[in-house]
PDB file of C-alpha atoms in Angstrom:
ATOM      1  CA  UNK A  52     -42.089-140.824-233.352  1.00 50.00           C
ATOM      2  CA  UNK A  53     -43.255-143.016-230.862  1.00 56.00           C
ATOM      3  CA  UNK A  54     -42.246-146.310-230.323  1.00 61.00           C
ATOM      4  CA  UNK A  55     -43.321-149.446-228.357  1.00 59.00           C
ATOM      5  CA  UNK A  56     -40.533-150.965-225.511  1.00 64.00           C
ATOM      6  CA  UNK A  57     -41.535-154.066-223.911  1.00 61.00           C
ATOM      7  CA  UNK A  58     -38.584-155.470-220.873  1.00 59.00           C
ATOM      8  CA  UNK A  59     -38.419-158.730-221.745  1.00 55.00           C
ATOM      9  CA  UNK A  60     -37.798-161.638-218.721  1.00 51.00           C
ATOM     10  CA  UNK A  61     -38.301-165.395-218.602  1.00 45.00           C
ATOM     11  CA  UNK A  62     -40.872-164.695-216.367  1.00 47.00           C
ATOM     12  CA  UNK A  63     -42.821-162.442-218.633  1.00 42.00           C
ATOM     13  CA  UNK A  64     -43.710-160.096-215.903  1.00 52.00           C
ATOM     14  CA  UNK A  65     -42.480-156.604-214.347  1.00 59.00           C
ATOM     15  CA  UNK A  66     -43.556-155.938-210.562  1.00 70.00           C
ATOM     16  CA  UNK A  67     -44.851-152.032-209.800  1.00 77.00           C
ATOM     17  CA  UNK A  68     -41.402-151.827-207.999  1.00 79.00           C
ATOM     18  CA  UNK A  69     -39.550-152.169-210.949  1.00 76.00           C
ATOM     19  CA  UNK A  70     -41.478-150.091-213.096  1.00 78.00           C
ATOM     20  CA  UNK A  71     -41.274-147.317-210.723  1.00 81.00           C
ATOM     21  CA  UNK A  72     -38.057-147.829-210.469  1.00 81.00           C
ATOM     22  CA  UNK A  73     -37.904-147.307-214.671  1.00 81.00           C
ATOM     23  CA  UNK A  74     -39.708-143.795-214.044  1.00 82.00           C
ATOM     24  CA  UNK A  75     -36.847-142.939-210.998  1.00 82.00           C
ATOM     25  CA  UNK A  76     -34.054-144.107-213.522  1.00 83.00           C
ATOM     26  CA  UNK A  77     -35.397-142.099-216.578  1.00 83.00           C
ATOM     27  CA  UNK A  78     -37.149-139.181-214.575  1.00 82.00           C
ATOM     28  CA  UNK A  79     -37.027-136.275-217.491  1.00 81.00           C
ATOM     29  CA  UNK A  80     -33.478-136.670-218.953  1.00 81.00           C
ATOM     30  CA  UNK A  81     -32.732-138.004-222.303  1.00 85.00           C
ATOM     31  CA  UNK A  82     -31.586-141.415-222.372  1.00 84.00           C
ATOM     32  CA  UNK A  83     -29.524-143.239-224.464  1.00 84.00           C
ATOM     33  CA  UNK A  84     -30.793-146.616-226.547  1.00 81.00           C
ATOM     34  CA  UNK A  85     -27.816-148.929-228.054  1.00 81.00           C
ATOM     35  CA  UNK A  86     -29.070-151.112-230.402  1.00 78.00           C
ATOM     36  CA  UNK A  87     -27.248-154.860-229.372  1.00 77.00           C
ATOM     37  CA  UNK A  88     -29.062-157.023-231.547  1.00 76.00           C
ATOM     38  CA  UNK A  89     -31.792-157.538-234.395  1.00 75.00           C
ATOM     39  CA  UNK A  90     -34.149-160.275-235.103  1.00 73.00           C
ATOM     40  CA  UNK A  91     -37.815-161.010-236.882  1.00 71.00           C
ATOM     41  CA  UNK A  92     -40.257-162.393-234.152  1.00 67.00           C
ATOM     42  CA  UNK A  93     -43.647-163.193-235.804  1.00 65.00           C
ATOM     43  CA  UNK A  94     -42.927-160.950-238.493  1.00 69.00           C
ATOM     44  CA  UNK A  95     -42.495-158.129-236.657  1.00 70.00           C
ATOM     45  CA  UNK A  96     -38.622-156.830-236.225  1.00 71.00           C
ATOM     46  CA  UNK A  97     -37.431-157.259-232.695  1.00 71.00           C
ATOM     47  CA  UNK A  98     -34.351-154.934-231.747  1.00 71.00           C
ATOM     48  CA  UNK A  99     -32.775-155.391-228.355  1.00 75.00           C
ATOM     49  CA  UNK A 100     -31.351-152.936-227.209  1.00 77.00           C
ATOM     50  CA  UNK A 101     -29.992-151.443-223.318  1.00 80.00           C
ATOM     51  CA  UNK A 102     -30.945-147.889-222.054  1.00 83.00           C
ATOM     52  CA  UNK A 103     -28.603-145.968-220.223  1.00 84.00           C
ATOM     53  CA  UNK A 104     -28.152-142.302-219.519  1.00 85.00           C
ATOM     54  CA  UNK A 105     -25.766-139.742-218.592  1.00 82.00           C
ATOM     55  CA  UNK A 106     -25.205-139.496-214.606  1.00 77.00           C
ATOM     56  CA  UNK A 107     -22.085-137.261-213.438  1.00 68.00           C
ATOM     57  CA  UNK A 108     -19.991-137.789-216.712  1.00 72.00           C
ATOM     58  CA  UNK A 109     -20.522-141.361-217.057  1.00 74.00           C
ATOM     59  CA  UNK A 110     -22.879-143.647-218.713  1.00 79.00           C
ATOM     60  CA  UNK A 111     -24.934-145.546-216.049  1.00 80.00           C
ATOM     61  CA  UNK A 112     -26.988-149.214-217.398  1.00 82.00           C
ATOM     62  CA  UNK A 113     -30.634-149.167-216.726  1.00 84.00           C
ATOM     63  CA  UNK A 114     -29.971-152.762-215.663  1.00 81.00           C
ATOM     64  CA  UNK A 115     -27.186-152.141-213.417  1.00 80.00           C
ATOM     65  CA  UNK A 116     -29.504-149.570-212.006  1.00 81.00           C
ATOM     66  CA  UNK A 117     -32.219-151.867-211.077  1.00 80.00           C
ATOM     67  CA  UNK A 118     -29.864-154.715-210.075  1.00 78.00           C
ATOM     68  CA  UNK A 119     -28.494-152.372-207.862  1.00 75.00           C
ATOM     69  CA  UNK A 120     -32.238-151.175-206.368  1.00 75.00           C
ATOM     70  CA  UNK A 121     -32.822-155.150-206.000  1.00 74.00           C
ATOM     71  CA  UNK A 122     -35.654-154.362-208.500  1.00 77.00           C
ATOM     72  CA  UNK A 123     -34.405-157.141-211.555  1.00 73.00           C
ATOM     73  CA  UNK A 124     -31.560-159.661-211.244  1.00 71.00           C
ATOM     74  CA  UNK A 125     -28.700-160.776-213.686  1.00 65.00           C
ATOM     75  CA  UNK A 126     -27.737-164.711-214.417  1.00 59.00           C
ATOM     76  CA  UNK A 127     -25.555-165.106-210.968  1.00 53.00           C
ATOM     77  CA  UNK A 128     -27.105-162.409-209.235  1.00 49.00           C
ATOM     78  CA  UNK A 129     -23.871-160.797-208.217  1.00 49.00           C
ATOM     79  CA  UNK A 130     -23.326-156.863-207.359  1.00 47.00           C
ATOM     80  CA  UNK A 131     -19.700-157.768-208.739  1.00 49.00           C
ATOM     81  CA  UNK A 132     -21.023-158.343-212.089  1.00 48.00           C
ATOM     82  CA  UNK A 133     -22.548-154.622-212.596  1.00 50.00           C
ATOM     83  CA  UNK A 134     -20.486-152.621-215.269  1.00 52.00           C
ATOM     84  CA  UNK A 135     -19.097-149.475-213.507  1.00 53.00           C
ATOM     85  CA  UNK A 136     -18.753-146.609-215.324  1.00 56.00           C
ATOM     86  CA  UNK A 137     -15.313-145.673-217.302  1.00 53.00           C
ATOM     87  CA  UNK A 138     -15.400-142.507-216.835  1.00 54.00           C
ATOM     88  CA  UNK A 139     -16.448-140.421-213.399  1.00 59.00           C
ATOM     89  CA  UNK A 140     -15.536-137.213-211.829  1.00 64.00           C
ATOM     90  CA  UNK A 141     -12.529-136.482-209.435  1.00 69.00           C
ATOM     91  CA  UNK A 142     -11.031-134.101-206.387  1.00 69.00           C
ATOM     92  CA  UNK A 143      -9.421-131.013-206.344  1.00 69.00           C
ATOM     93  CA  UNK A 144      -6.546-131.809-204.057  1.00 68.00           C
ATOM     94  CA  UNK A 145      -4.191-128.657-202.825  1.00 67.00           C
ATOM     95  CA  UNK A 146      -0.990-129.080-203.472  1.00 68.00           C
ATOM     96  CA  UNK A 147       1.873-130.640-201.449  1.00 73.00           C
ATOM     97  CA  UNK A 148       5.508-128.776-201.447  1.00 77.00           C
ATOM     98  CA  UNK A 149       7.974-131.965-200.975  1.00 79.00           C
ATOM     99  CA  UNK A 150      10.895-129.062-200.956  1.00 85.00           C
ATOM    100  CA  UNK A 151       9.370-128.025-197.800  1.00 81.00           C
ATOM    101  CA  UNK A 152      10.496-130.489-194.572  1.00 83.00           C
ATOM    102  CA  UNK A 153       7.946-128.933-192.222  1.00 85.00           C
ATOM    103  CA  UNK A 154       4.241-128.207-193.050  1.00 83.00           C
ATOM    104  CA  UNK A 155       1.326-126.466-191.039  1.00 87.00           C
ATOM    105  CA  UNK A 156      -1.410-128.949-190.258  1.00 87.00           C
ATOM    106  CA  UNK A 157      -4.444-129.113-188.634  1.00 87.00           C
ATOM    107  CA  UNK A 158      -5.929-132.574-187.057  1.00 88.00           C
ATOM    108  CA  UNK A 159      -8.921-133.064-188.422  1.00 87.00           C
ATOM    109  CA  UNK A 160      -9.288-136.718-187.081  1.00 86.00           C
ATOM    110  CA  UNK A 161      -7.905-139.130-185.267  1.00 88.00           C
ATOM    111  CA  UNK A 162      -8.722-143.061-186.342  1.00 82.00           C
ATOM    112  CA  UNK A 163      -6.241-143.990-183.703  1.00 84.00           C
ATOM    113  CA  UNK A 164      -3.138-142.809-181.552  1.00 82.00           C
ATOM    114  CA  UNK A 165      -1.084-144.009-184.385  1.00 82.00           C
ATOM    115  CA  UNK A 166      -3.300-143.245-187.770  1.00 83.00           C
ATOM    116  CA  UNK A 167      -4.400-139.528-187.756  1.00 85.00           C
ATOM    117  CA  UNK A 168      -5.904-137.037-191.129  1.00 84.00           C
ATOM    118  CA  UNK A 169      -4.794-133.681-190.994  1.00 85.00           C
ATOM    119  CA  UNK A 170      -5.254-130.908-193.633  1.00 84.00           C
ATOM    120  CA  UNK A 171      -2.582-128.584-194.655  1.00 85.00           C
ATOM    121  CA  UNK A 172      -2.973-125.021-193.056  1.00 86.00           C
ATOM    122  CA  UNK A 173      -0.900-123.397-196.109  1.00 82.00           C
ATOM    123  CA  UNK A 174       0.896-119.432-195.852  1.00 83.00           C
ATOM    124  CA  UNK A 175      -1.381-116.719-194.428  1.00 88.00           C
ATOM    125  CA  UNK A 176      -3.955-119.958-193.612  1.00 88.00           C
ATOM    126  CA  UNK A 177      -4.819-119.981-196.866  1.00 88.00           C
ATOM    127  CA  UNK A 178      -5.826-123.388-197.302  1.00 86.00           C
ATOM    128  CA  UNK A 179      -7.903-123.265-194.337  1.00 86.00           C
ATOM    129  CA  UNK A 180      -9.482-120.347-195.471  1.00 90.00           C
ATOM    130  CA  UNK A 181     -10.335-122.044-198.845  1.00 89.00           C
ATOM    131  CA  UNK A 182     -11.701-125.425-197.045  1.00 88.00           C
ATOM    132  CA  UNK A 183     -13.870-123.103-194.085  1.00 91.00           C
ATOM    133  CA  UNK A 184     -15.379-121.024-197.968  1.00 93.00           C
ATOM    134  CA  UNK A 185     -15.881-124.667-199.611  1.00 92.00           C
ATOM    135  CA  UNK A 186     -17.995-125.993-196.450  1.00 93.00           C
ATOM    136  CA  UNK A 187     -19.911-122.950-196.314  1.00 94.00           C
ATOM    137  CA  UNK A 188     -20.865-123.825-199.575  1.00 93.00           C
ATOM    138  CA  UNK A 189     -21.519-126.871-199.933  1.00 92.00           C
ATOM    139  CA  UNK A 190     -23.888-126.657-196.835  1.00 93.00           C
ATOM    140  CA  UNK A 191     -25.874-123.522-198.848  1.00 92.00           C
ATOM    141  CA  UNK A 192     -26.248-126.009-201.725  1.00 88.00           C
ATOM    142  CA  UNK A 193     -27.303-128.935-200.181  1.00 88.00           C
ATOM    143  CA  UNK A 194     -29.143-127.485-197.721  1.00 85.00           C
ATOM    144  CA  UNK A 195     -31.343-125.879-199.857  1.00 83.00           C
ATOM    145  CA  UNK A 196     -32.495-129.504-201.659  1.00 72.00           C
ATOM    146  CA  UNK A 197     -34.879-132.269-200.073  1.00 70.00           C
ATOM    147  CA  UNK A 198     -32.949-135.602-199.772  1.00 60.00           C
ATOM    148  CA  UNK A 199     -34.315-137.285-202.223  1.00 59.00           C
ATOM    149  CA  UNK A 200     -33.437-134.968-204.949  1.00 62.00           C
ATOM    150  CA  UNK A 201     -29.934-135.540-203.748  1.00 68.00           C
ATOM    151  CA  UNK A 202     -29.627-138.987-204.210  1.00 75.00           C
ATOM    152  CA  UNK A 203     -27.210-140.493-206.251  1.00 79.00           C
ATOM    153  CA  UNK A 204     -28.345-142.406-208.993  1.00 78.00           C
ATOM    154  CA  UNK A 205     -25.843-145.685-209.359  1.00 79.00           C
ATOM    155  CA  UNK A 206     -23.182-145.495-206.863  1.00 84.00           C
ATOM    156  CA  UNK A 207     -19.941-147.654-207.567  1.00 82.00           C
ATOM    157  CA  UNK A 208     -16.682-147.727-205.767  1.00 85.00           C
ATOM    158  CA  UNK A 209     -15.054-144.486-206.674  1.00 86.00           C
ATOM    159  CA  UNK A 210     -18.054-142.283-207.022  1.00 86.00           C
ATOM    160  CA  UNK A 211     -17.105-138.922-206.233  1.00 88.00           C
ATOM    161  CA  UNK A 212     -19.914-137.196-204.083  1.00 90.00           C
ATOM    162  CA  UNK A 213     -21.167-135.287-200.763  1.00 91.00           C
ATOM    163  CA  UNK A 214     -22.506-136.983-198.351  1.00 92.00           C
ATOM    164  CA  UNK A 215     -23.796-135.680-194.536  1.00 92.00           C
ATOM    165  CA  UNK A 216     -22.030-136.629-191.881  1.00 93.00           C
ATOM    166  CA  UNK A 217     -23.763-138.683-189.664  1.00 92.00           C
ATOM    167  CA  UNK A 218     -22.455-137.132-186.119  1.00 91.00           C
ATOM    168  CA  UNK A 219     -22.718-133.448-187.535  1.00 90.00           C
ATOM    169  CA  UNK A 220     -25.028-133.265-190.494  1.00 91.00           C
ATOM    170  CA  UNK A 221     -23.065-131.457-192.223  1.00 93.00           C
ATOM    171  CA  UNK A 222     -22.006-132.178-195.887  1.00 93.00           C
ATOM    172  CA  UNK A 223     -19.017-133.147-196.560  1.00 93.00           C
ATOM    173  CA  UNK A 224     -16.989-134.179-200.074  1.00 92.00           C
ATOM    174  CA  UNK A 225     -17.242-137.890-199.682  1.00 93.00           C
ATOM    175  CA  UNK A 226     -15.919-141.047-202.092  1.00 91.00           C
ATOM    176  CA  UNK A 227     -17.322-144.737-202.264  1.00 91.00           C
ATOM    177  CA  UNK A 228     -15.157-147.031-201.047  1.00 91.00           C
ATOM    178  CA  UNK A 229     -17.856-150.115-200.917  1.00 90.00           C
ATOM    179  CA  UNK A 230     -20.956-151.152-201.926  1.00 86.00           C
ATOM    180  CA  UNK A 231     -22.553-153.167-199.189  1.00 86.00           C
ATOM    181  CA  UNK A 232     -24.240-156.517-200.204  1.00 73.00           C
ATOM    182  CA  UNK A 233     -25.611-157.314-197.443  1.00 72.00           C
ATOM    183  CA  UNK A 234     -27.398-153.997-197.056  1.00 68.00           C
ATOM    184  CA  UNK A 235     -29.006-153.449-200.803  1.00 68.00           C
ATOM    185  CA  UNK A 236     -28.581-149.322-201.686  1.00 76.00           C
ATOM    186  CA  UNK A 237     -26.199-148.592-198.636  1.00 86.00           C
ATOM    187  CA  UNK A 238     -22.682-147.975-199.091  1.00 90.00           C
ATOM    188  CA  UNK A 239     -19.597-147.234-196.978  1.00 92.00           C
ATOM    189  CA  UNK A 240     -18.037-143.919-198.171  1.00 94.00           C
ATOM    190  CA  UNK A 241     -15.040-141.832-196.575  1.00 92.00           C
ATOM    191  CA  UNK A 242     -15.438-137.959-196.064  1.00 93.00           C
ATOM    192  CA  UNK A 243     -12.270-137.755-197.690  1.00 90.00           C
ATOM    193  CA  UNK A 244     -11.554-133.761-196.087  1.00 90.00           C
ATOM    194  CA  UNK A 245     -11.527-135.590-192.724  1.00 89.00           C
ATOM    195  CA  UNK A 246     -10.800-138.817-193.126  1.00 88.00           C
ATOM    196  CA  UNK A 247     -14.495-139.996-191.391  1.00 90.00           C
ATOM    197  CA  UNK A 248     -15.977-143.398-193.000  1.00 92.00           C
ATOM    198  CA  UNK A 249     -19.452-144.126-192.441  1.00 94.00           C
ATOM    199  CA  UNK A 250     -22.181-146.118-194.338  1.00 93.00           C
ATOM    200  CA  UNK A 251     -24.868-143.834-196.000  1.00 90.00           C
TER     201      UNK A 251
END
């Protein structure tokens, strides 16, 4: 059944921009309508509703999606106002044996003479072994995609993801750590294997 959607603004118009940015946002997946409210408008029954979809295990707003993209605007106008998902995906860290007063490490970088991020080496180097097998992969799989496929849909602080480094260009496991206002769709993450931040 198909069914007539109309965005509704006090302005009463939608730029290309934003409809494009409707098609990016809904691409093939199913999304998800929420009915919010119900009302007769010229004898015809007007349901509002919000669209949202599934992204990574959480529910991202079409709204905070184009808010985000610059592409609409909510009363205030603020990034801080966006609703960020409950619910979003998380690291694998290795084990650390407090029993144990001396570990193997290996520097992976240094921030400063006094801050450092190493990564445990583990017996028979096994957690460098695992690390070196998870890199290899991770550079097969996102090799093998063009950028834009890659892109993250609504980042939020917290976001779990892989970003390339910018120095190397290799990917690396990565977490948002800031959305940046001043820069619309640019955000700060840290590489969190090697303790890199960058803005991506």
């Amino acid at each position: 059944m198909l069914i007539l959607c109309s965005f509704w603004s006090s302005e009463h118009d939608c730029s290309e921009d934003a409809a494009r940015g409707l098609r990016q946002f809904c691409g093939r997946d199913v999304c998800k309508a929420t009915v919010l409210a119900a009302r007769d408008c010229m004898g015809k029954n007007l349901m509002i509703v919000t669209i949202s979809k599934e992204e990574d295990q959480a529910d991202i707003s079409l709204l905070d999606y184009l808010v985000f993209r610059s592409l609409a605007s909510m009363e205030g106008g603020d990034l801080d106002r966006i609703c960020l998902p409950t619910s979003c995906r998380s690291f694998l860290y290795l084990p650390l044996d407090r029993t144990v007063k001396e570990h193997l490490v290996k520097v992976a970088y240094v921030d400063t003479p006094e801050q450092m991020y190493v990564n445990l080496v583990g017996e028979n180097h096994s957690y460098i072994k695992y690390m070196e097998n998870m890199m290899e992969e991770m550079q097969e799989e996102y090799g093998r995609h063009e950028a834009d496929v890659q892109k993250v849909l609504f980042p939020y602080v917290g976001l779990v993801c892989a970003a390339q480094h910018v120095e190397d260009g290799k990917y690396h496991r990565a977490q948002v750590t800031e959305l940046l206002q001043e820069e619309r769709m640019m955000v700060r993450v840290v590489l969190v294997d090697i303790g890199f931040c960058q803005v991506v």
